[in-house]
CSV table of C-alpha atoms in Angstrom, one decimal:
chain,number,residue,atom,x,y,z
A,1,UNK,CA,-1.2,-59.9,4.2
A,2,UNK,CA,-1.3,-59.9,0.4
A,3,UNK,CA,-4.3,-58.1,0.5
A,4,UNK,CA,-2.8,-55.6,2.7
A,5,UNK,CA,-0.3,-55.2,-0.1
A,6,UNK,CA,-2.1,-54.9,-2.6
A,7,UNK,CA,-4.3,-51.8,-0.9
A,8,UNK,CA,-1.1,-50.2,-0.9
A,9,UNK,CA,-0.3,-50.8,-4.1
A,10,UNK,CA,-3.4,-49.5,-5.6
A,11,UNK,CA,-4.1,-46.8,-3.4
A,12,UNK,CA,-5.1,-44.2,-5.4
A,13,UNK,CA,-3.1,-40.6,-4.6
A,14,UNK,CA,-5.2,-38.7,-6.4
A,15,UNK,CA,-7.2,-39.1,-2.9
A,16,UNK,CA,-4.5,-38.0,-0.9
A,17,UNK,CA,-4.0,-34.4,-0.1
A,18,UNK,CA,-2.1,-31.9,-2.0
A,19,UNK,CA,-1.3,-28.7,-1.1
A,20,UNK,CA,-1.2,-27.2,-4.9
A,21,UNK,CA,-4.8,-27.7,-4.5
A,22,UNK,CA,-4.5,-25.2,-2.2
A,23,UNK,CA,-3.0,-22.8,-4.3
A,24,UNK,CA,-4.0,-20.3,-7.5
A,25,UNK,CA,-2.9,-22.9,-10.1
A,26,UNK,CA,-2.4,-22.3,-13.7
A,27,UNK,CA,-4.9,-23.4,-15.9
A,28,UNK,CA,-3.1,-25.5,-18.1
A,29,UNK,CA,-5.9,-27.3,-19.1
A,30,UNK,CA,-8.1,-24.4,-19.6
A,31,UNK,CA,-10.2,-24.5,-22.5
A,32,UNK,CA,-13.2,-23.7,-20.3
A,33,UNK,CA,-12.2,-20.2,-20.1
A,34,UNK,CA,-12.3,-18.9,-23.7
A,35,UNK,CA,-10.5,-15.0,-23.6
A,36,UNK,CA,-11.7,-14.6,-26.8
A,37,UNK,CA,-14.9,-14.9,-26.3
A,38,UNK,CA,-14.9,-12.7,-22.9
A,39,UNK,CA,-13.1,-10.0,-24.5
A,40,UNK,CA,-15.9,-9.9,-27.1
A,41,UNK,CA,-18.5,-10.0,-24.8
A,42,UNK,CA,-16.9,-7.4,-22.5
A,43,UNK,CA,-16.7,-5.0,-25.5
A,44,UNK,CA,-20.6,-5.6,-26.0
A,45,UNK,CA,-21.6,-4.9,-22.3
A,46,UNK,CA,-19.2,-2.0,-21.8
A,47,UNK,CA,-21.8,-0.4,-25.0
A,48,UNK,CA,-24.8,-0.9,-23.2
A,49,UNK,CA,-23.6,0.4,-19.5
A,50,UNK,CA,-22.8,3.4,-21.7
A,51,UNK,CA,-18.6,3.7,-21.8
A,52,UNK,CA,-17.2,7.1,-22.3
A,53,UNK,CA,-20.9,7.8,-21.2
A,54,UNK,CA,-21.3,11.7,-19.0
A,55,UNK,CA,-24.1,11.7,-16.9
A,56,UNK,CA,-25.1,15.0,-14.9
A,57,UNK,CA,-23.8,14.8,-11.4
A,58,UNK,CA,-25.4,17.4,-8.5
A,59,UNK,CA,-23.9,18.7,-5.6
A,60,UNK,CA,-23.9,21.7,-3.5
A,61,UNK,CA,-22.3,23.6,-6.3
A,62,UNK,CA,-24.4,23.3,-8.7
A,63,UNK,CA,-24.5,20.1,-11.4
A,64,UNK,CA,-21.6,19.2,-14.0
A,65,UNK,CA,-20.5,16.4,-16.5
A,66,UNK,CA,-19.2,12.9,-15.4
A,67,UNK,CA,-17.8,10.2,-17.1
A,68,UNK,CA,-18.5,6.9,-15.4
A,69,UNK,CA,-15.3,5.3,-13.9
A,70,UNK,CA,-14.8,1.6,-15.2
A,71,UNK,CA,-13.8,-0.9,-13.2
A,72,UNK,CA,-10.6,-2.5,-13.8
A,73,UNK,CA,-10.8,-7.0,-15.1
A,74,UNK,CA,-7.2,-8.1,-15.3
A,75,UNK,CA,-7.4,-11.7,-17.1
A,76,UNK,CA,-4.3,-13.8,-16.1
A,77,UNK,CA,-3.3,-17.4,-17.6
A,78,UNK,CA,-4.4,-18.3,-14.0
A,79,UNK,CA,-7.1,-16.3,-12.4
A,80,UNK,CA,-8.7,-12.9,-12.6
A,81,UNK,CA,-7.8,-9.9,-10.6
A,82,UNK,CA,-11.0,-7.6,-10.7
A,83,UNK,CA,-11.0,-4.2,-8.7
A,84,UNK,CA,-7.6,-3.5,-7.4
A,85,UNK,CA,-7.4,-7.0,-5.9
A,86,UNK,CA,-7.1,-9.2,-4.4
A,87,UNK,CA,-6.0,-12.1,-6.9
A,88,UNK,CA,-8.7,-14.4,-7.1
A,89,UNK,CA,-7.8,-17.8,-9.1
A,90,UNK,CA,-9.6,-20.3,-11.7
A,91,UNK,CA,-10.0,-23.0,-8.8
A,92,UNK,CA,-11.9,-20.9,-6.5
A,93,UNK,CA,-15.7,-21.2,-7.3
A,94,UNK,CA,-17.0,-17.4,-7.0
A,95,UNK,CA,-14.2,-16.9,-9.8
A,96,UNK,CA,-15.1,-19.3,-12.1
A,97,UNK,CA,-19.1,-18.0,-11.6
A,98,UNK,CA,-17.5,-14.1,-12.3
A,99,UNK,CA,-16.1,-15.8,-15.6
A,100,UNK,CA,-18.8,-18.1,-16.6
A,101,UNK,CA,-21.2,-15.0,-16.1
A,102,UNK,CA,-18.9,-13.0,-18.9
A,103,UNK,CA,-18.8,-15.5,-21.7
A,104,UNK,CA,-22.2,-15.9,-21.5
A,105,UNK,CA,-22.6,-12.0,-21.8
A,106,UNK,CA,-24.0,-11.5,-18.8
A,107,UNK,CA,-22.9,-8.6,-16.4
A,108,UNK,CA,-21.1,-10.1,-13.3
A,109,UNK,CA,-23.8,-11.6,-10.8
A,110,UNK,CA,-21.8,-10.4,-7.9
A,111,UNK,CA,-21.8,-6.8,-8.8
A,112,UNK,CA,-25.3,-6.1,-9.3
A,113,UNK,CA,-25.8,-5.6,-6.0
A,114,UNK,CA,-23.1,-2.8,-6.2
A,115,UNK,CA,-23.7,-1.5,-9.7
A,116,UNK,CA,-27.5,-2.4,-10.2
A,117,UNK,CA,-26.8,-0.7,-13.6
A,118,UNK,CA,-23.9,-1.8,-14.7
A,119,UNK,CA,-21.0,-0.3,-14.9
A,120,UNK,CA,-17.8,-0.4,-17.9
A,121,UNK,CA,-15.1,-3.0,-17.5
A,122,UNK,CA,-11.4,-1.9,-18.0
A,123,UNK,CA,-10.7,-5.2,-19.3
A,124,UNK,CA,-6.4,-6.3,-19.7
A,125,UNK,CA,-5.6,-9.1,-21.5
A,126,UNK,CA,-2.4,-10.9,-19.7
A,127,UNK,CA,-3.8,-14.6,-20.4
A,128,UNK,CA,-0.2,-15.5,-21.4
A,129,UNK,CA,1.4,-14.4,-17.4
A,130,UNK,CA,1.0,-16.3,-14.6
A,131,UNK,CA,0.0,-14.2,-11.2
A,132,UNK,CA,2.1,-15.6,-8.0
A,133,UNK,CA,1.2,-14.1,-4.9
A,134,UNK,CA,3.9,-13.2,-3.1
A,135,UNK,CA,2.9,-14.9,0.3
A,136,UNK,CA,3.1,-18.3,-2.3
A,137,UNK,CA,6.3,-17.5,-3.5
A,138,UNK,CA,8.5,-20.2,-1.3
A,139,UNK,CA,6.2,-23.0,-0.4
A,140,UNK,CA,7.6,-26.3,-1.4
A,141,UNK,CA,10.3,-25.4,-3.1
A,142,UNK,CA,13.1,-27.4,-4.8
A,143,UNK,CA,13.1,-30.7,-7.1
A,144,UNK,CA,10.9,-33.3,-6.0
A,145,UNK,CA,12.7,-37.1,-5.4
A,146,UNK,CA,11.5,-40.2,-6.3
A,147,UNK,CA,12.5,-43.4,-4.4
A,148,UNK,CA,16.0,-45.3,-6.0
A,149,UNK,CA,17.5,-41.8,-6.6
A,150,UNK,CA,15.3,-39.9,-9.4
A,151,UNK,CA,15.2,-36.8,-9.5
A,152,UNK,CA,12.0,-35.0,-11.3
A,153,UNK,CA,9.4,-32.2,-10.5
A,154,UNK,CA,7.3,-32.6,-7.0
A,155,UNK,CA,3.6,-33.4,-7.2
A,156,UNK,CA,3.7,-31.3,-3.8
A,157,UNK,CA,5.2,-28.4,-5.5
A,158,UNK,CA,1.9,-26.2,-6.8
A,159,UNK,CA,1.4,-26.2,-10.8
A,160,UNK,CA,2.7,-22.5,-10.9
A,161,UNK,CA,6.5,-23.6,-9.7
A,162,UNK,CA,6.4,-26.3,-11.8
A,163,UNK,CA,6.0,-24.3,-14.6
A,164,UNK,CA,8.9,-22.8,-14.8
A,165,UNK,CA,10.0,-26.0,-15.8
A,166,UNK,CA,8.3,-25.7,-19.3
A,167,UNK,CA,8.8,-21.9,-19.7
A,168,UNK,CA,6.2,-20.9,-22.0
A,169,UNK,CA,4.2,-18.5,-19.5
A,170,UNK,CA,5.4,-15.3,-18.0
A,171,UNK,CA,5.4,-15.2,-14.5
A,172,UNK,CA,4.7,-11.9,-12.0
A,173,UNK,CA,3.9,-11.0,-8.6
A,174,UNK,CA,3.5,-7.5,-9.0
A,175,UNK,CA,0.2,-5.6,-9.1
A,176,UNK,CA,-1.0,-3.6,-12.1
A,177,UNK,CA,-1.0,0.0,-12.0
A,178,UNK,CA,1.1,2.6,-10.7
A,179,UNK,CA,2.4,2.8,-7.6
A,180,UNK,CA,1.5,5.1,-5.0
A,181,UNK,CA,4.7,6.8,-3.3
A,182,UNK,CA,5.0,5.7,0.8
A,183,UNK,CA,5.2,9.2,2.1
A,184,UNK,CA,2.1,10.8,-0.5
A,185,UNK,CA,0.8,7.5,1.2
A,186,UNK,CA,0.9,8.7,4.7
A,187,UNK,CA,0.4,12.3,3.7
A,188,UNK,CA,-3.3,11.1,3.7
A,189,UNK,CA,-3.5,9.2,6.3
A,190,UNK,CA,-4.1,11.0,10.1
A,191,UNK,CA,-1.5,11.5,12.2
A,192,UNK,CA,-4.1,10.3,15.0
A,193,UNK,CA,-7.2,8.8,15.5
A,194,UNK,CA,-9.7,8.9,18.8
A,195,UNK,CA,-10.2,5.7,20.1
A,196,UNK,CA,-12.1,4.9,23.7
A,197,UNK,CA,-11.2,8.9,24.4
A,198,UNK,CA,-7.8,8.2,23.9
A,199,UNK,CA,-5.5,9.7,21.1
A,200,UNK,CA,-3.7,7.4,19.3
A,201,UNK,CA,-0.7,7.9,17.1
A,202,UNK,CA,-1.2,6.0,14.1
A,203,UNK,CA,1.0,7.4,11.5
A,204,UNK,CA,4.4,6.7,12.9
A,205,UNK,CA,3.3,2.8,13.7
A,206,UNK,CA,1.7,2.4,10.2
A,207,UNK,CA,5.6,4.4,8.7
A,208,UNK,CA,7.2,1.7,10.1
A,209,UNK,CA,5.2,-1.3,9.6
A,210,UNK,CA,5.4,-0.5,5.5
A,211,UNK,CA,9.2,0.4,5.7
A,212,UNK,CA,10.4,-3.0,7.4
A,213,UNK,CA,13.8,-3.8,7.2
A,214,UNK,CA,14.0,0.3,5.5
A,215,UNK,CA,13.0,1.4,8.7
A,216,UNK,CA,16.8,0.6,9.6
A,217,UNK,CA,18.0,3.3,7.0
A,218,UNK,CA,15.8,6.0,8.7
A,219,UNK,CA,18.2,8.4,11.1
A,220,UNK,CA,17.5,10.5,13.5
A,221,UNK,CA,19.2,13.7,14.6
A,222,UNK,CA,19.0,15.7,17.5
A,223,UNK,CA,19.7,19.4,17.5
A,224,UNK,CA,22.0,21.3,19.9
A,225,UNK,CA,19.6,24.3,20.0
A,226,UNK,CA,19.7,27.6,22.8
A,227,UNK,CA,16.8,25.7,24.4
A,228,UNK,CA,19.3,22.4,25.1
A,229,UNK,CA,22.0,24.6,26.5
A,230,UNK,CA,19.6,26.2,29.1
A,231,UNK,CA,18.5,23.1,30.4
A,232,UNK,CA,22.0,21.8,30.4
A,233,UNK,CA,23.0,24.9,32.4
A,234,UNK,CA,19.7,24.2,34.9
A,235,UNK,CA,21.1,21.1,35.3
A,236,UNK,CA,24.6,21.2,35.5
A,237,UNK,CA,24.1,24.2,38.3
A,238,UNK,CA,22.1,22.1,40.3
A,239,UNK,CA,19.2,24.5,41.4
A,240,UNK,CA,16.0,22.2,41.0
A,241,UNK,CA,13.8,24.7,42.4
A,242,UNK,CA,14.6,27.2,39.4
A,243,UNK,CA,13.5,24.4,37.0
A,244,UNK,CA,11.1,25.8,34.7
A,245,UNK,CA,7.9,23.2,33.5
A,246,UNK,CA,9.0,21.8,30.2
A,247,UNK,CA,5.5,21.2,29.6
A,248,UNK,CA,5.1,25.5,29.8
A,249,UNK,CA,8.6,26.8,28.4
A,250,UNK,CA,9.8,24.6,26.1
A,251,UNK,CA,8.3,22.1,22.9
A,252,UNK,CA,10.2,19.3,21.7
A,253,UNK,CA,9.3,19.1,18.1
A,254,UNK,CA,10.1,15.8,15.6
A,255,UNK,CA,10.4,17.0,11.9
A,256,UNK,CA,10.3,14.7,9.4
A,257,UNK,CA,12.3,15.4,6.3
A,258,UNK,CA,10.6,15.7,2.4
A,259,UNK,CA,12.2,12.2,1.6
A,260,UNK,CA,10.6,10.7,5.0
A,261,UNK,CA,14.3,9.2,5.5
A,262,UNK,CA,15.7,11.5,8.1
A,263,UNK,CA,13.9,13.0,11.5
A,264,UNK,CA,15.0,15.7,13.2
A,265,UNK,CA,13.9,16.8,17.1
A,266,UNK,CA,14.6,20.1,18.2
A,267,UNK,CA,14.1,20.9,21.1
A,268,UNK,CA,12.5,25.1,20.8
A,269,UNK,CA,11.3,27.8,24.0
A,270,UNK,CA,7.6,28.0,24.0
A,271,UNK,CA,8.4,31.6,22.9
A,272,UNK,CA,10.3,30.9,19.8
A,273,UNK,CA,8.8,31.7,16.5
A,274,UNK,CA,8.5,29.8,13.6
A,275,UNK,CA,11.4,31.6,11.7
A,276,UNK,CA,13.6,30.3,14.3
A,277,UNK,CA,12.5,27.0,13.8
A,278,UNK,CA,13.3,27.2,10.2
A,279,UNK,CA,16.7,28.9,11.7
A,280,UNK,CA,17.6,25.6,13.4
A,281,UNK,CA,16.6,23.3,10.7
A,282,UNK,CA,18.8,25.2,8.0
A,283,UNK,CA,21.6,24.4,10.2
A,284,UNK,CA,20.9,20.9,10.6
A,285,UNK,CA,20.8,20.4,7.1
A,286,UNK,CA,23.1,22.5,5.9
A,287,UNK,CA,25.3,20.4,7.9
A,288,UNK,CA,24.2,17.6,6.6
A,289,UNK,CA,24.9,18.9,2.8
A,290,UNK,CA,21.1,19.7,1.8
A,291,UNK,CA,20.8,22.2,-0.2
A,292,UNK,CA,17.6,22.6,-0.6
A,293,UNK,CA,16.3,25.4,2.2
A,294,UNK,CA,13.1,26.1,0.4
A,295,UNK,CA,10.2,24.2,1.9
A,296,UNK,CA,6.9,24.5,4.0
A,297,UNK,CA,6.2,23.4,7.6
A,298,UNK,CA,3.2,21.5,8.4
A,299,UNK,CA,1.3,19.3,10.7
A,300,UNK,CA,-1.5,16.4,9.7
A,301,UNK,CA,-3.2,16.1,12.6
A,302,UNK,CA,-4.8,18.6,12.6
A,303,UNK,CA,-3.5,19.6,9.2
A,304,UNK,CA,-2.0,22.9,9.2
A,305,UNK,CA,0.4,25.0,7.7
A,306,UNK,CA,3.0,27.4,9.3
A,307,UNK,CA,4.0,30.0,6.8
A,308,UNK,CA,4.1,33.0,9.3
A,309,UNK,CA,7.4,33.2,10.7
A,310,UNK,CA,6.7,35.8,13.4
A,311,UNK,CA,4.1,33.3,15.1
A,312,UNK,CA,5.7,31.7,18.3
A,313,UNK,CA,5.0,27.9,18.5
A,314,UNK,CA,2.8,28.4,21.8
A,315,UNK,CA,0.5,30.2,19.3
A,316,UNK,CA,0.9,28.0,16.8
A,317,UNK,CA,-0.5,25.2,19.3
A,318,UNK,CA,3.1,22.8,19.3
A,319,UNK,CA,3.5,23.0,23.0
A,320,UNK,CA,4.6,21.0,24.5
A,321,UNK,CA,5.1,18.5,21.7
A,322,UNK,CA,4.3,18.0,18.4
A,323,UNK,CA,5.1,16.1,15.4
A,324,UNK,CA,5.7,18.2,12.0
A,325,UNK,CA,6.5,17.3,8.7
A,326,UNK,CA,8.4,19.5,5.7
A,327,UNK,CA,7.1,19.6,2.1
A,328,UNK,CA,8.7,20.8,-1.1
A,329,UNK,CA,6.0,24.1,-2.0
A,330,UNK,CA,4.2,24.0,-5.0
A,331,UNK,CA,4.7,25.7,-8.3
A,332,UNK,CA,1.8,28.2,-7.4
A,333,UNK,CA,3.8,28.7,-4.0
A,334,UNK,CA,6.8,29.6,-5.7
C-alpha cells in the first residue's frame, strides 16, 4: 500500500496530458528564435532574389515591366504567419524548420519548390504581440483551483491566457492587412456553378454563411407592381382556364440593394422594359427614404449589364426568374 502511495506521490505530471500543448503557445522561453538575426538575414536574401527587381513579362499583348510581388512573413511573439495565413506556431515542427532555415540565411526549404528562385520576403516585425486564433479564444477559461481553497492560474489553461496575467505582451486575433468588403467579396464570386449538369446557386448560400447572426438584419420587400394586381384579379375572378403561364408572361426578379442589406422582388410582365424596372424600384425606395436613384442594373451569372431601358426583360434573358444586383456607377459612368 505504501508503495502505492508513494507512485502517486511522485507521479510525474509533466507526463500527463495537457491541452496547451495543444495550442500556439507563446514562446516565453524563446531565445531560440533570434528576430534580430532573421530580420538581418531577410534583408540579405530579399538583395539577392532581386527586391524592387522588374523583369520583362510577355503576353498576348506584347511584353512590359514587372516588379516581383513579395510574399508577406509576419513574426509574432508566438509563431509566424507567412502568406496570408494560416497562423502557424513555434511548437509545430514545419514552423520552427521555416525559422531555423532564416537565421541561418537560407531561403525557406518549403518554398523552393514553389519559388525555385526565390522570391522577396515582406517581412513585419510584431515579436512583442501574441496571435490568438479565434477558434482558441474560450477554451479553458477561468482561474485554475488548487485543492484546500487556492486560487492561482490553471496548468490546463494554454500559456497564451495565462499571459494575460503578466501583461507584458500584446495580444490580437485579427489578421494583417486590409479587409476586403463582403459584397466586393461576392461581386467576384459566380452567382452559379455547374455541378453533375445541375446549376447550383452558390452566391446566396455563401451571402449568408459569412453574414451569420447579420443575416437577421437583411429585409426583404415585395413590390405591389401592375403584374401583382393582374394575377390578383385572375385569381380573385376565378377563371383558371384564362391563366396565363407565369413561366411565359411574367419574371419574378430579386434585386439586391448596393449595401447588400435590403432585397427587393418584383414581380414584372415578360414584356416590360428595363426602364420600368427602374420605375418600380424608384418607388420602392423612395418609399423607403433612399435618395439615391442613380445606379446600374446587373446580373453575375452570366455578368451583364442592363443600361438600355427600351429592352424588355424577355430580351434581356430574366424570364422567368432571375436574380439582379444594383451598383453605384463609376466616375467614368457619370
Amino acid at each position: 500500500g505504501s508503495h502505492g502511495n508513494s507512485g502517486h506521490d511522485n507521479c510525474d505530471d509533466t507526463k500527463l496530458w495537457n491541452p496547451a500543448t495543444s495550442y500556439p503557445e507563446s514562446c516565453d522561453d524563446n531565445d531560440v528564435i533570434n528576430y534580430d538575426l532573421i530580420i538581418a538575414n531577410v534583408k540579405e536574401l530579399n538583395k539577392l532574389t532581386g527586391e524592387d527587381t522588374a523583369y520583362v513579362s510577355r503576353d498576348k499583348q506584347g511584353a512590359s515591366l514587372k516588379v516581383i510581388e513579395p510574399v508577406s512573413l509576419i513574426l509574432y511573439r508566438n509563431g509566424i504567419m507567412l502568406y496570408d495565413g494560416p497562423f502557424r506556431p513555434f511548437t509545430d515542427h514545419t514552423t520552427m524548420q521555416c525559422v531555423k532555415d532564416l537565421q541561418d540565411g537560407y531561403f525557406p526549404s518549403e518554398m523552393r519548390s514553389r519559388y525555385p528562385d526565390g522570391v522577396p520576403l515582406k517581412l513585419t516585425d510584431m515579436r512583442g504581440t501574441i496571435f490568438k486564433p479565434r477558434e482558441y479564444s474560450d477554451i479553458f477559461p477561468g482561474t485554475g483551483h488548487h485543492l484546500g481553497g487556492k486560487k492561482a492560474p490553471s496548468r490546463l489553461m494554454p500559456s497564451v491566457q495565462r499571459a494575460k496575467n503578466g501583461g507584458h505582451y500584446k495580444e490580437t486575433s485579427d489578421r494583417p492587412g486590409p479587409r476586403v468588403p463582403l459584397n466586393t467579396f461576392l461581386s467576384r464570386l459566380p452567382q452559379c456553378v455547374v455541378r453533375g449538369g445541375k446549376i447550383i446557386d452558390i452566391s446566396d448560400d455563401i451571402h449568408t454563411a459569412l453574414q451569420g447572426d447579420k443575416a437577421a438584419d437583411h429585409s426583404v420587400v415585395l413590390a405591389d407592381t401592375p403584374a401583382i394586381q393582374e394575377i390578383k384579379n385572375r385569381l380573385q375572378s376565378g377563371d383558371g382556364t384564362s391563366r396565363p403561364s407565369s413561366s411565359q408572361q411574367y419574371c419574378t426578379l430579386r434585386v439586391t440593394s448596393e449595401t447588400g442589406d435590403q432585397t427587393y422582388v418584383v414581380k414584372m410582365r415578360a414584356s416590360d422594359t428595363i426602364y420600368d424596372l427602374q420605375t418600380q424600384l424608384n418607388k420602392l425606395r423612395a418609399a423607403q427614404g433612399v435618395c439615391q436613384q442613380d445606379y446600374i442594373i446587373h446580373s453575375r451569372f452570366p455578368h451583364k449589364t442592363f443600361t438600355s431601358g427600351g429592352d424588355t426583360l424577355r430580351e434581356c434573358g430574366l424570364c422567368p426568374s432571375a436574380n439582379l444586383f444594383l451598383s453605384k456607377p463609376s466616375t467614368s459612368q457619370q
